[in-house]
Coordinates of C-alpha atoms (C1' of nucleotides) in Angstrom, one line a residue:
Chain A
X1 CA -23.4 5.7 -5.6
X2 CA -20.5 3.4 -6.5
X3 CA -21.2 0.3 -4.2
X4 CA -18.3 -0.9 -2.3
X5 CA -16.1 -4.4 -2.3
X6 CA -17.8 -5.3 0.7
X7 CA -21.5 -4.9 -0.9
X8 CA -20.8 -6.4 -4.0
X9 CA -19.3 -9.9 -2.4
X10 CA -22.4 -9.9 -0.1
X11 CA -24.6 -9.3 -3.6
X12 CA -22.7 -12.5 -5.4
X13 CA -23.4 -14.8 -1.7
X14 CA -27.5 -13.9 -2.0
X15 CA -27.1 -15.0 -5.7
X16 CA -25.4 -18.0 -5.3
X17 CA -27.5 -19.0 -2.6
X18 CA -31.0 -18.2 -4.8
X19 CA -29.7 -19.9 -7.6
X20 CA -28.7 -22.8 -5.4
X21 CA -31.9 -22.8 -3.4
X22 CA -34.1 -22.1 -5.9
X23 CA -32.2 -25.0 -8.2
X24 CA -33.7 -27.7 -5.7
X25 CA -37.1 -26.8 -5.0
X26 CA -38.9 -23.5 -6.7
X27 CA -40.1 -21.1 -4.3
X28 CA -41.4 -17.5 -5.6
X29 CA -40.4 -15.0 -2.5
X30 CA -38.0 -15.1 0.1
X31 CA -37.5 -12.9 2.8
X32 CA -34.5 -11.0 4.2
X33 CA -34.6 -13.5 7.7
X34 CA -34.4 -16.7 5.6
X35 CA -31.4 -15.0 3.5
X36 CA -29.9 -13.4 6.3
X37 CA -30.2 -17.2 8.4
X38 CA -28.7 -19.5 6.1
X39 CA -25.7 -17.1 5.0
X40 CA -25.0 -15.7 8.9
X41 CA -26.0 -12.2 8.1
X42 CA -28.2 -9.8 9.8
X43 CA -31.6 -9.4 8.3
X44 CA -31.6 -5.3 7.9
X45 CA -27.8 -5.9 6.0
X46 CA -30.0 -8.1 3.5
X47 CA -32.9 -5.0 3.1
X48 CA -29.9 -2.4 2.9
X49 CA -28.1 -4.1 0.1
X50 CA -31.3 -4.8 -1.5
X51 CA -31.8 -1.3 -1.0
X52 CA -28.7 -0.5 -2.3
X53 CA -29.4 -1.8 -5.9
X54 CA -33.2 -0.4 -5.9
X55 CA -35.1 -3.7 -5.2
X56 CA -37.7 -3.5 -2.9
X57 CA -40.3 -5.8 -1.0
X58 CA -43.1 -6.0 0.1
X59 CA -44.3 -6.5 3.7
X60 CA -44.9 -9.8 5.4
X61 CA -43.9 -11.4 2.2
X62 CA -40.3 -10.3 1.2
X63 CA -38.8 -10.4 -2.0
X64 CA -39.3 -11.8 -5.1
X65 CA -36.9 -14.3 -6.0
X66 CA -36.9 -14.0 -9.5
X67 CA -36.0 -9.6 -9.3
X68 CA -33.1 -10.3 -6.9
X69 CA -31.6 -12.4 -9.1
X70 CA -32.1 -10.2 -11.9
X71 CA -30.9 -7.1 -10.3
X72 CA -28.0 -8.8 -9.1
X73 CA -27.1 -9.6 -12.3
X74 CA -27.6 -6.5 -14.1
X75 CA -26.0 -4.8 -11.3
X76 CA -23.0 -6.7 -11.4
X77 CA -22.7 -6.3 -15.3
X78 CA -23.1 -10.0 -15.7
X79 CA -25.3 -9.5 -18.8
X80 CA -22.6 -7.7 -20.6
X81 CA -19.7 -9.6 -22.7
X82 CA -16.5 -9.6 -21.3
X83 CA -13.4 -10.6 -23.2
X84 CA -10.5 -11.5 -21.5
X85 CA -6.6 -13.1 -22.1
X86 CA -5.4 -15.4 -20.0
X87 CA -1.2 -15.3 -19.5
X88 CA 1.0 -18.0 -18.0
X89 CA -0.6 -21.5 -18.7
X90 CA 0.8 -23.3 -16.1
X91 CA -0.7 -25.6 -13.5
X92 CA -3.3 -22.6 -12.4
X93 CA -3.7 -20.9 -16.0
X94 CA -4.4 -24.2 -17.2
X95 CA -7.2 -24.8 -14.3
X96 CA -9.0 -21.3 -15.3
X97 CA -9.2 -22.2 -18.2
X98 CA -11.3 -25.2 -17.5
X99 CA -13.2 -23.5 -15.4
X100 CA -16.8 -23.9 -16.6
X101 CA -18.6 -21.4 -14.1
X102 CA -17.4 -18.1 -16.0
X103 CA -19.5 -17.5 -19.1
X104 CA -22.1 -17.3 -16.5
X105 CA -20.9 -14.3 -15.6
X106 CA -20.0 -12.9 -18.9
X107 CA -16.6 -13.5 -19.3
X108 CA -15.3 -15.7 -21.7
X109 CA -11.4 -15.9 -22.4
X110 CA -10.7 -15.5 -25.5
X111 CA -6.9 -15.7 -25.5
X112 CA -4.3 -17.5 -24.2
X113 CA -0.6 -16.4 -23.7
X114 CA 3.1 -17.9 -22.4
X115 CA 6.2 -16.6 -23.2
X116 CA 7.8 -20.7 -23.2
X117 CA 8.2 -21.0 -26.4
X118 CA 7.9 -25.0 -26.0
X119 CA 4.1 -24.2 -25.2
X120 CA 3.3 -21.7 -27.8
X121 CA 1.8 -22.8 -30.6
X122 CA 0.0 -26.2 -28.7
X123 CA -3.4 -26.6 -27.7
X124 CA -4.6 -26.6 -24.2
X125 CA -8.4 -27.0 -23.2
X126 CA -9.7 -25.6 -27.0
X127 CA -7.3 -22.9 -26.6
X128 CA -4.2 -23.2 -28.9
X129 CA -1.6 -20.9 -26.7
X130 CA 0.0 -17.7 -28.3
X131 CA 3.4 -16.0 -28.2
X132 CA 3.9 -13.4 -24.9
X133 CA 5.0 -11.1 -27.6
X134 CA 1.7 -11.2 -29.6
X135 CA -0.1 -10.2 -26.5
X136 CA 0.1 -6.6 -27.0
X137 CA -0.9 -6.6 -30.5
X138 CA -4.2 -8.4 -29.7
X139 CA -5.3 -6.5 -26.6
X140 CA -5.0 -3.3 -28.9
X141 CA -6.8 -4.9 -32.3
X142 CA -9.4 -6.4 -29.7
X143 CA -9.8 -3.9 -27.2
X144 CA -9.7 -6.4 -24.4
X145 CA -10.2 -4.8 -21.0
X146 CA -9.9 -7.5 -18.7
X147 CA -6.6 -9.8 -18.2
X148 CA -5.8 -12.5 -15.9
X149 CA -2.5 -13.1 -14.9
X150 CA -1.1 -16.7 -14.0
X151 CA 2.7 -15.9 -14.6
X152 CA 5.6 -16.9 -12.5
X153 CA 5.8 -13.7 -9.4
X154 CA 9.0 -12.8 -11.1
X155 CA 7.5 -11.4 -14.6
X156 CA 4.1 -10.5 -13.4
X157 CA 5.0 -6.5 -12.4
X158 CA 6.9 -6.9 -15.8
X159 CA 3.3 -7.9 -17.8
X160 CA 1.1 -5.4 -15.4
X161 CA 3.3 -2.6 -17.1
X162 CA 2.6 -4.1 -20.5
X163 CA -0.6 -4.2 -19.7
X164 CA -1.6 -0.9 -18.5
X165 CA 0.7 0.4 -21.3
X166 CA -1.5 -0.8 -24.0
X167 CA -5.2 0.1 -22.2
X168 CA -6.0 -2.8 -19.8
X169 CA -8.8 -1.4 -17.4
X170 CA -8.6 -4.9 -14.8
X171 CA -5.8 -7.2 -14.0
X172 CA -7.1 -10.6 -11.7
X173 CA -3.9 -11.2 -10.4
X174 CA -3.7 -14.9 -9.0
X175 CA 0.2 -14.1 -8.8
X176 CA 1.7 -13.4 -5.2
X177 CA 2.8 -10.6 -6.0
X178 CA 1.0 -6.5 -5.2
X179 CA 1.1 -5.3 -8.4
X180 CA 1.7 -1.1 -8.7
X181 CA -0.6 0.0 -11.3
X182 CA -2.0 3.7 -12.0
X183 CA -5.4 3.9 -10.0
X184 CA -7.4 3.7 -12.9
X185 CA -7.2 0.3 -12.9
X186 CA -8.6 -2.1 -11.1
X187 CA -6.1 -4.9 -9.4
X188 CA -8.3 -8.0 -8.0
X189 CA -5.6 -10.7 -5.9
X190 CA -6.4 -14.1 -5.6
X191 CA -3.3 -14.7 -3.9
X192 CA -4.6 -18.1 -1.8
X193 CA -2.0 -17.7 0.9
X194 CA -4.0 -14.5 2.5
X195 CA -6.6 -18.0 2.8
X196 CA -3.6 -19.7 4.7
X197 CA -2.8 -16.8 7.2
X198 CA -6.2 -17.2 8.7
X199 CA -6.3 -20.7 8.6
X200 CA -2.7 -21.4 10.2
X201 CA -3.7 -18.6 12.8
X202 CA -6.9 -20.5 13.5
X203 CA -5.1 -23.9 14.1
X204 CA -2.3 -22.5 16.1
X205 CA -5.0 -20.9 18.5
X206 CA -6.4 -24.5 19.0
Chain B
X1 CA -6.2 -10.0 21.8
X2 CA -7.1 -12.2 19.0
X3 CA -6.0 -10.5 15.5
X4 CA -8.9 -10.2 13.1
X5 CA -9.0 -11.2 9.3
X6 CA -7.6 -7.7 8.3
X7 CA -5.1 -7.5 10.0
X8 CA -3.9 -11.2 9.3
X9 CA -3.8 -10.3 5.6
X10 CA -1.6 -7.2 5.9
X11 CA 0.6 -8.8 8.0
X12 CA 0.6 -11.5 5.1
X13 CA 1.4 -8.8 2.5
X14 CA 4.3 -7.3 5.1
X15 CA 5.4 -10.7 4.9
X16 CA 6.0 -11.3 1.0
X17 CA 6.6 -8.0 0.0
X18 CA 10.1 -8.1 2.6
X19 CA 10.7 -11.8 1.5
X20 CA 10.8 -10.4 -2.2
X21 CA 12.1 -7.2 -1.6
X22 CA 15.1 -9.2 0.3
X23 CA 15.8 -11.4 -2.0
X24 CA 16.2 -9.1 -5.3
X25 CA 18.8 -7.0 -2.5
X26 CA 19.3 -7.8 0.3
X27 CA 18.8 -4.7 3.4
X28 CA 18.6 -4.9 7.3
X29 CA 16.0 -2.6 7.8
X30 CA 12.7 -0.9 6.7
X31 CA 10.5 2.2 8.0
X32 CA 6.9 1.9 7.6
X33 CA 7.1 4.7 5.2
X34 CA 8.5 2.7 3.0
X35 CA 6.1 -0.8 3.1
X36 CA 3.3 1.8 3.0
X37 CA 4.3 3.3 0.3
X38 CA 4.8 -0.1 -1.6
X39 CA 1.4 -1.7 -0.9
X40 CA -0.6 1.3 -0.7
X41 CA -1.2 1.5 3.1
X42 CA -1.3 4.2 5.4
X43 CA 1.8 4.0 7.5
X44 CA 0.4 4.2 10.6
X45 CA -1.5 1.1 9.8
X46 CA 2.0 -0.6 9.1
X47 CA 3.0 0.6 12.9
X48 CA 0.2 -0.3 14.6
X49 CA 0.1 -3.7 13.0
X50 CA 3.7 -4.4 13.7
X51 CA 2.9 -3.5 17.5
X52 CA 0.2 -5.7 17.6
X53 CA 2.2 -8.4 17.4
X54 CA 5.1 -7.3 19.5
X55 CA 7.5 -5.9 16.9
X56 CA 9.1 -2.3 18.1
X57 CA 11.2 -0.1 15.8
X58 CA 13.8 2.1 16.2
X59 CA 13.1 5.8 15.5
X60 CA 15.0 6.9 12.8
X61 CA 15.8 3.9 11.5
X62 CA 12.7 2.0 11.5
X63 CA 12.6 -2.2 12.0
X64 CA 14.5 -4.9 10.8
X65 CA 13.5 -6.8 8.6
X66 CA 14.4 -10.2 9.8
X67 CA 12.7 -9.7 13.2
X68 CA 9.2 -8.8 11.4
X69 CA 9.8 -12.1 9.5
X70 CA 10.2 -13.9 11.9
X71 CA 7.6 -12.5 13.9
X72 CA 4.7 -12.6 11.2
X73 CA 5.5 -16.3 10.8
X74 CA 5.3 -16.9 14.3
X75 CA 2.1 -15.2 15.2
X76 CA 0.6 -16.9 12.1
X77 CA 2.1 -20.5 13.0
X78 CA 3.8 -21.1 9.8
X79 CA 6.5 -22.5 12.4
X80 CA 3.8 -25.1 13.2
X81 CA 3.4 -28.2 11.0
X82 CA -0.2 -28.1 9.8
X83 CA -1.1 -31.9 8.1
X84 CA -4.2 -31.8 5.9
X85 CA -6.4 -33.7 3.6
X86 CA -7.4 -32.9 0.0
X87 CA -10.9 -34.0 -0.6
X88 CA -11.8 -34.1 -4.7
X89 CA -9.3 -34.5 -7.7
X90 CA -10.5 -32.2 -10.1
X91 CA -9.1 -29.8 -12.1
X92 CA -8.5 -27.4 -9.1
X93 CA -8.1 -30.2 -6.4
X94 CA -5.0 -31.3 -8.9
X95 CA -3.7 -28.0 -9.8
X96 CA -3.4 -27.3 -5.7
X97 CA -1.6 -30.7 -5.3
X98 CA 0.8 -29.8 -7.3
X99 CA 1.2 -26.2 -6.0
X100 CA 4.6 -25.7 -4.2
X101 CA 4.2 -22.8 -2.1
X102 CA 2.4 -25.2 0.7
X103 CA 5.3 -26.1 2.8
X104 CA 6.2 -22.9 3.9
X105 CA 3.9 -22.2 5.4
X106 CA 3.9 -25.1 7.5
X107 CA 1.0 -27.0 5.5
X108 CA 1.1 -30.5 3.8
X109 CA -1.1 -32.5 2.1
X110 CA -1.2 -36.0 3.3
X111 CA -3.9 -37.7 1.6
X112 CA -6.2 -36.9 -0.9
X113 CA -9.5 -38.6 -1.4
X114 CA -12.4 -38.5 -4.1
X115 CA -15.3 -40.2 -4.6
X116 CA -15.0 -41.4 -8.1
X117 CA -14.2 -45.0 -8.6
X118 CA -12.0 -44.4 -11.5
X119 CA -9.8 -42.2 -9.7
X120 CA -9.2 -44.2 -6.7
X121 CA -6.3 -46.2 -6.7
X122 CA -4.4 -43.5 -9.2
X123 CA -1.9 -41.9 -8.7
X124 CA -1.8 -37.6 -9.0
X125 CA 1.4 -35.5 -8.3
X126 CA 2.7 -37.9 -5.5
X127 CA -0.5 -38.6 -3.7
X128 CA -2.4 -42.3 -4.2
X129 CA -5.9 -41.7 -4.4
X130 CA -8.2 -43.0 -2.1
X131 CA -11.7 -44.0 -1.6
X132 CA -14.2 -40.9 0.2
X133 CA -15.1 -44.1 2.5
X134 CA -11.7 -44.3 4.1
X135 CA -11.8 -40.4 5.0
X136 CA -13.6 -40.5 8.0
X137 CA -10.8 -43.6 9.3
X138 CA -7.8 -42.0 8.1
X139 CA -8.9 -38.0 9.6
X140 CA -9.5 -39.5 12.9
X141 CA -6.7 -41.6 13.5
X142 CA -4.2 -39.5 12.3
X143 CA -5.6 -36.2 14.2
X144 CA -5.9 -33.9 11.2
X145 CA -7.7 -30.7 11.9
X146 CA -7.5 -29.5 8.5
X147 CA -9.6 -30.7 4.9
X148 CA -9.1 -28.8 1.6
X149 CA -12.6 -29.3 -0.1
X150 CA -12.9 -28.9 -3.8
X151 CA -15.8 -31.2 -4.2
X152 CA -18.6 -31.0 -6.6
X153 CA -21.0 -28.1 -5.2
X154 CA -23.7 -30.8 -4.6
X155 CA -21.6 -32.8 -2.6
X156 CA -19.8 -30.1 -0.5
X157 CA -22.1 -29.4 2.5
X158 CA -22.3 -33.6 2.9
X159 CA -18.4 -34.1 3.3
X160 CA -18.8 -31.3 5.4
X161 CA -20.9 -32.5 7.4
X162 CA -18.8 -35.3 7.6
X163 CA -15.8 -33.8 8.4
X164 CA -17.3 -32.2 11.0
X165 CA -18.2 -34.8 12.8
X166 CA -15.1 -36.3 13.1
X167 CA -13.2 -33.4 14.1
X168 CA -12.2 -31.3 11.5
X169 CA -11.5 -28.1 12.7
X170 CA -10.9 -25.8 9.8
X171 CA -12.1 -26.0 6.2
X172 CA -11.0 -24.2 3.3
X173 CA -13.5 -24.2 0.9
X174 CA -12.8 -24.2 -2.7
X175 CA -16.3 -24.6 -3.7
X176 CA -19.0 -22.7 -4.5
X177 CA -21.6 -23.0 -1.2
X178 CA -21.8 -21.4 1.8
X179 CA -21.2 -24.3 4.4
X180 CA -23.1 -24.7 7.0
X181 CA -20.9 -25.9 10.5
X182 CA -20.3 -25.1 14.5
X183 CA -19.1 -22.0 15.5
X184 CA -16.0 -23.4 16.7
X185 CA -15.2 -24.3 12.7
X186 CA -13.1 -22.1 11.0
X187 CA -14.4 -22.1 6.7
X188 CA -12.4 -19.9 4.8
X189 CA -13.8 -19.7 1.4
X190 CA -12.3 -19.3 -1.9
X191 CA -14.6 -18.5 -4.3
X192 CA -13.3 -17.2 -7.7
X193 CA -16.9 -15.8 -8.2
X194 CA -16.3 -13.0 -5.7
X195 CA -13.7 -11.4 -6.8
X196 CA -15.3 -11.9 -10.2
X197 CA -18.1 -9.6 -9.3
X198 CA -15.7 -7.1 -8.1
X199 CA -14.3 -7.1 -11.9
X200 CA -17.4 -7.1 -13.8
X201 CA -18.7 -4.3 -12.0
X202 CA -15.5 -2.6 -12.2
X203 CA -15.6 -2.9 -16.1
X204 CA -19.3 -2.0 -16.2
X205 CA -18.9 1.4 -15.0
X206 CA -16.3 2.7 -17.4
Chain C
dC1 C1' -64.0 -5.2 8.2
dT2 C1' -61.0 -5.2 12.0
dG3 C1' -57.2 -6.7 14.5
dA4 C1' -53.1 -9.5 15.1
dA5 C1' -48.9 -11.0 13.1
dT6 C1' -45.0 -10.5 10.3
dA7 C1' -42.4 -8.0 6.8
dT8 C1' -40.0 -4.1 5.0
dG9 C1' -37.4 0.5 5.1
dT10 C1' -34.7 3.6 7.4
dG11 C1' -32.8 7.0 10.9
dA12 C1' -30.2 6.5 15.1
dA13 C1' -26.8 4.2 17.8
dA14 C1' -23.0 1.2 18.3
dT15 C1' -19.1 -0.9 16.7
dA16 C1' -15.0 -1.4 13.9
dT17 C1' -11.4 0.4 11.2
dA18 C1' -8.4 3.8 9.4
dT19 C1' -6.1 8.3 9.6
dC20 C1' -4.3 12.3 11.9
dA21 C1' -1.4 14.8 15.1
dC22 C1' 2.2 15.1 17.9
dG23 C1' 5.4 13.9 21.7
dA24 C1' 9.4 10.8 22.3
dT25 C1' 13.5 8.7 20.5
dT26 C1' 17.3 8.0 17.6
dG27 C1' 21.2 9.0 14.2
dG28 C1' 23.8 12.2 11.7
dT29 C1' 26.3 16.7 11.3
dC30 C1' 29.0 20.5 12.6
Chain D
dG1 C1' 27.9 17.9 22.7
dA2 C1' 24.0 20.3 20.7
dC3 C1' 20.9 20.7 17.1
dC4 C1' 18.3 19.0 13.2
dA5 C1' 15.8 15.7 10.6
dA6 C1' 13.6 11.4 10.4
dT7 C1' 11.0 7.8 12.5
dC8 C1' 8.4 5.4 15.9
dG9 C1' 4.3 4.9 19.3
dT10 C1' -0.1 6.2 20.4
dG11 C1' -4.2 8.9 22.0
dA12 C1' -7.6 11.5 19.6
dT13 C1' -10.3 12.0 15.6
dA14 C1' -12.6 10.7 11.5
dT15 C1' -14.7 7.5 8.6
dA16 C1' -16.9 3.2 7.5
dT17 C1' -19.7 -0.6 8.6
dT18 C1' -23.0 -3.1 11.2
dT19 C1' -26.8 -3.5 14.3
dC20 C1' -30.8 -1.7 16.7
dA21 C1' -35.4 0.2 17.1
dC22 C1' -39.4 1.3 15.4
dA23 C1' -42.8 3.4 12.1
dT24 C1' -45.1 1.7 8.0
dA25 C1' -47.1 -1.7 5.0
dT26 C1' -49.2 -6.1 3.9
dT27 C1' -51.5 -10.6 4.7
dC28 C1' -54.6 -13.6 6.9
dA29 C1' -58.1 -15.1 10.3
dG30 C1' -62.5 -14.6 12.2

DNA sequence: CTGAATATGTGAAATATATCACGATTGGTC
DNA sequence: GACCAATCGTGATATATTTCACATATTCAG
């Protein structure tokens, strides 16, 4: 079964905290009440989702650190190469692509785009940044599936279209914008002011 | 009634999709057909939000457009002036300085610290500086309720720690941990990795 | 080897969230 | 002014998600 948004966000959370945890001082198994403590979950959401991805452990022991990891990674397709272009190297564009945490996970951006022609053809962070209207031409010849879209709101429905026109399968939109796309593909928002509603809210109710 | 986390985010995407919509033309009112139909919401939702936070339409006609506005901003306390410190200057801690959406929504920077030596003193998109050892000082006597942490992962949990202790009341996380604080602490976290795992498994299954 | 303690795994119950169905209300038309 | 179509407001229903409760499995002590 397809695992839902939901699952998959708790999966990443018992990863991070492995790696972190098991980055300081080694431990072999962990069980689903130490998880379930230190991220403020309930211990049987911890067994279900392990459940969920076919790990399973054994009694009055837990899990075994090293598989959970594993399977969370193979899971999430982590282990498999994903190229991506980056479009719109402005102040944000340019912080993703100095972002050193995603090779990690498999992705790696192998192109950079802006349609200001005073920043085409310069280099930013190893990446020397490429026409808007080459961007077509190279998602075809490379049969890139992921893009990540940093543009100003007002072009960014105008490069989803491009996109989907020429066979991109996921668009991680940090634009503010909610981008209609056919429902093949996948839209991910970053937007950070859904992170302000809830902390404004929160502070008012102070 | 308190409004949870889902429905603060729709009303967010209400919110921008009118304030765009408005300004490409400009109309007096909407129906929750049509919103629905834009973001991909049932419409009911849309009217049951909207009377949660006290809007009322007008059959046939639907609402206006300023009122919901008005009303969203209200309920969120983007009205509200919302001072906050910036803790780390890195790539994303400089990039969010320099992000000008802030202000209308009722938040502003006022300081931003970091712990590096060589940075203190500097100068970065307006803001001098300072030392980590003055942010303890400056939170408590100016009141500020709200810290923007884009720290080092090692070093997140620590300022945390610290910021909770003198007062902080709402932390949005930038950094990879899951930070541990009181109940009575709002963390919102912002983790690019989640909604990485939503892609990569997204492209994995095609 | 046996019993006590502590985990897991999972069906059942509870809670939360989203959708449906439909009466009530409004605006336009003849 | 009366009727029709479109829209809201909302209780009822359906779906999704989380939590509970407990049988089953494993370890360790004596």
């Amino acid at each position: 079964m397809r695992l839902k948004r939901v699952v998959l966000e708790r999966l990443m959370r018992y990863h991070r905290f492995l790696s972190q945890t098991t980055a300081s001082k080694p431990i072999q198994t962990i069980t689903s009440a130490q998880i379930a403590e230190a991220l403020d979950i309930d211990p049987t959401q911890v067994r279900k989702d392990f459940g969920a991805i076919g790990l399973v452990g054994i009694g009055r022991v837990g899990y075994q650190v090293e598989d959970v990891c594993c399977a969370v990674r193979t899971v999430m397709g982590f282990d498999k190469e994903n190229p991506a272009v980056l479009i719109g190297v402005g102040q944000l564009g340019g912080a993703l692509l100095t972002y050193p945490g995603f090779e990690k996970y498999g992705l790696s951006i192998t192109a950079v785009f802006d349609s200001d022609p005073a920043k085409t053809g310069r280099s930013k962070a190893g990446h020397t940044i490429r026409s808007i209207r080459s961007l077509k031409p190279y998602i075809r010849k490379h049969g890139i599936m992921l893009a990540i879209l940093c543009t100003p709101v007002e072009v960014s429905q105008t490069i989803a279209d491009r996109l989907v026109s020429v066979g991109i399968k996921a668009i991680w939109n940090f634009t503010p914008t909610d981008l209609a796309v056919p429902p093949d593909v996948l839209v991910r928002d970053e937007h950070i002011s859904l992170g302000l509603s809830e902390i404004a809210y929160h502070l008012k109710k102070l």
